[in-house]
Amino acid sequence: GQSTIRWREHISARFLENVKKVHSTDGAFATILENKSVVTWGSPDHGGDSSAVKDELRHVEQIHPAKGGAFAAILADRSVVTWGHPSAGGDSFEIH
């Protein structure tokens, strides 16, 4: 119902306070929160679902979107975490 939508909007807006920049692919968004973790939303095929790498997305310094639906995050230790569509660079398992 209407109250559920308002509650979700309120929680989402509160969760995304103090965001400095939102990055996007063709169908998804990602942002770095104050605690240096990452929140993603949108189409899972375009990087909107980062749950597979959630535990790795700590101490994130930068996010770079890739055309075609993937993101790369640069961590404080200069390592890189990727997620999103494998053909767009979202699967870096082979190079870890």
Short mmCIF file of C-alpha atoms in Angstrom, two decimals:
data_model
loop_
_atom_site.label_atom_id
_atom_site.label_comp_id
_atom_site.label_asym_id
_atom_site.label_seq_id
_atom_site.Cartn_x
_atom_site.Cartn_y
_atom_site.Cartn_z
CA GLY A 1 0.00 0.00 0.00
CA GLN A 2 0.84 3.66 0.03
CA SER A 3 2.30 3.61 3.56
CA THR A 4 4.71 0.83 2.57
CA ILE A 5 6.01 2.89 -0.35
CA ARG A 6 6.47 5.96 1.85
CA TRP A 7 8.26 3.88 4.52
CA ARG A 8 10.65 2.43 1.93
CA GLU A 9 11.32 5.86 0.45
CA HIS A 10 12.04 7.23 3.93
CA ILE A 11 14.42 4.39 4.76
CA SER A 12 16.20 4.68 1.40
CA ALA A 13 16.55 8.45 1.66
CA ARG A 14 17.88 8.19 5.21
CA PHE A 15 20.29 5.41 4.23
CA LEU A 16 21.72 7.56 1.46
CA GLU A 17 22.43 10.68 3.49
CA ASN A 18 25.65 12.60 2.84
CA VAL A 19 26.25 11.00 -0.56
CA LYS A 20 28.76 13.03 -2.53
CA LYS A 21 28.53 11.28 -5.90
CA VAL A 22 26.39 8.63 -7.57
CA HIS A 23 27.92 6.55 -10.36
CA SER A 24 25.81 4.85 -13.03
CA THR A 25 25.83 2.30 -15.80
CA ASP A 26 23.03 1.95 -18.35
CA GLY A 27 20.70 0.46 -15.75
CA ALA A 28 22.22 0.64 -12.27
CA PHE A 29 23.68 3.01 -9.69
CA ALA A 30 26.40 2.81 -7.04
CA THR A 31 27.59 5.16 -4.33
CA ILE A 32 30.16 5.17 -1.55
CA LEU A 33 28.73 5.76 1.92
CA GLU A 34 30.45 7.65 4.74
CA ASN A 35 31.75 4.39 6.22
CA LYS A 36 33.46 3.62 2.87
CA SER A 37 31.09 0.77 2.02
CA VAL A 38 29.06 0.68 -1.21
CA VAL A 39 25.33 0.70 -1.92
CA THR A 40 24.07 -0.39 -5.33
CA TRP A 41 20.61 -0.45 -6.86
CA GLY A 42 18.98 -0.97 -10.21
CA SER A 43 19.22 -3.79 -12.73
CA PRO A 44 21.29 -6.73 -11.48
CA ASP A 45 22.46 -7.31 -15.06
CA HIS A 46 23.98 -3.83 -15.09
CA GLY A 47 25.71 -3.82 -11.69
CA GLY A 48 22.73 -3.08 -9.45
CA ASP A 49 23.39 -6.15 -7.33
CA SER A 50 26.76 -6.19 -5.55
CA SER A 51 25.79 -8.84 -2.99
CA ALA A 52 28.33 -11.35 -4.37
CA VAL A 53 31.19 -8.98 -3.45
CA LYS A 54 29.54 -7.21 -0.49
CA ASP A 55 32.14 -8.40 2.02
CA GLU A 56 34.95 -7.11 -0.20
CA LEU A 57 33.45 -3.65 -0.62
CA ARG A 58 35.02 -2.09 2.46
CA HIS A 59 37.35 0.92 2.58
CA VAL A 60 36.28 1.93 -0.93
CA GLU A 61 38.00 5.04 -2.26
CA GLN A 62 36.63 5.24 -5.82
CA ILE A 63 33.99 3.66 -8.06
CA HIS A 64 34.29 3.50 -11.83
CA PRO A 65 31.36 2.45 -14.03
CA ALA A 66 31.98 0.51 -17.23
CA LYS A 67 29.92 0.86 -20.37
CA GLY A 68 27.80 -2.24 -20.70
CA GLY A 69 26.89 -2.74 -17.07
CA ALA A 70 29.69 -3.26 -14.58
CA PHE A 71 31.45 -1.36 -11.82
CA ALA A 72 34.99 -1.41 -10.46
CA ALA A 73 35.80 -0.20 -6.96
CA ILE A 74 39.28 0.83 -5.90
CA LEU A 75 39.93 0.08 -2.25
CA ALA A 76 42.21 1.89 0.18
CA ASP A 77 44.85 -0.84 -0.24
CA ARG A 78 44.75 -0.15 -4.03
CA SER A 79 43.11 -3.50 -4.82
CA VAL A 80 40.15 -3.63 -7.20
CA VAL A 81 36.74 -5.27 -6.77
CA THR A 82 34.40 -5.67 -9.75
CA TRP A 83 30.75 -6.62 -10.12
CA GLY A 84 28.06 -6.52 -12.76
CA HIS A 85 27.79 -8.01 -16.21
CA PRO A 86 30.76 -10.34 -16.87
CA SER A 87 31.19 -9.24 -20.50
CA ALA A 88 31.47 -5.62 -19.32
CA GLY A 89 34.23 -6.42 -16.83
CA GLY A 90 32.08 -7.37 -13.86
CA ASP A 91 33.82 -10.70 -13.32
CA SER A 92 37.49 -10.30 -12.42
CA PHE A 93 37.75 -13.74 -10.78
CA GLU A 94 40.33 -14.87 -13.32
CA ILE A 95 42.78 -12.07 -12.45
CA HIS A 96 42.62 -12.15 -8.64
#
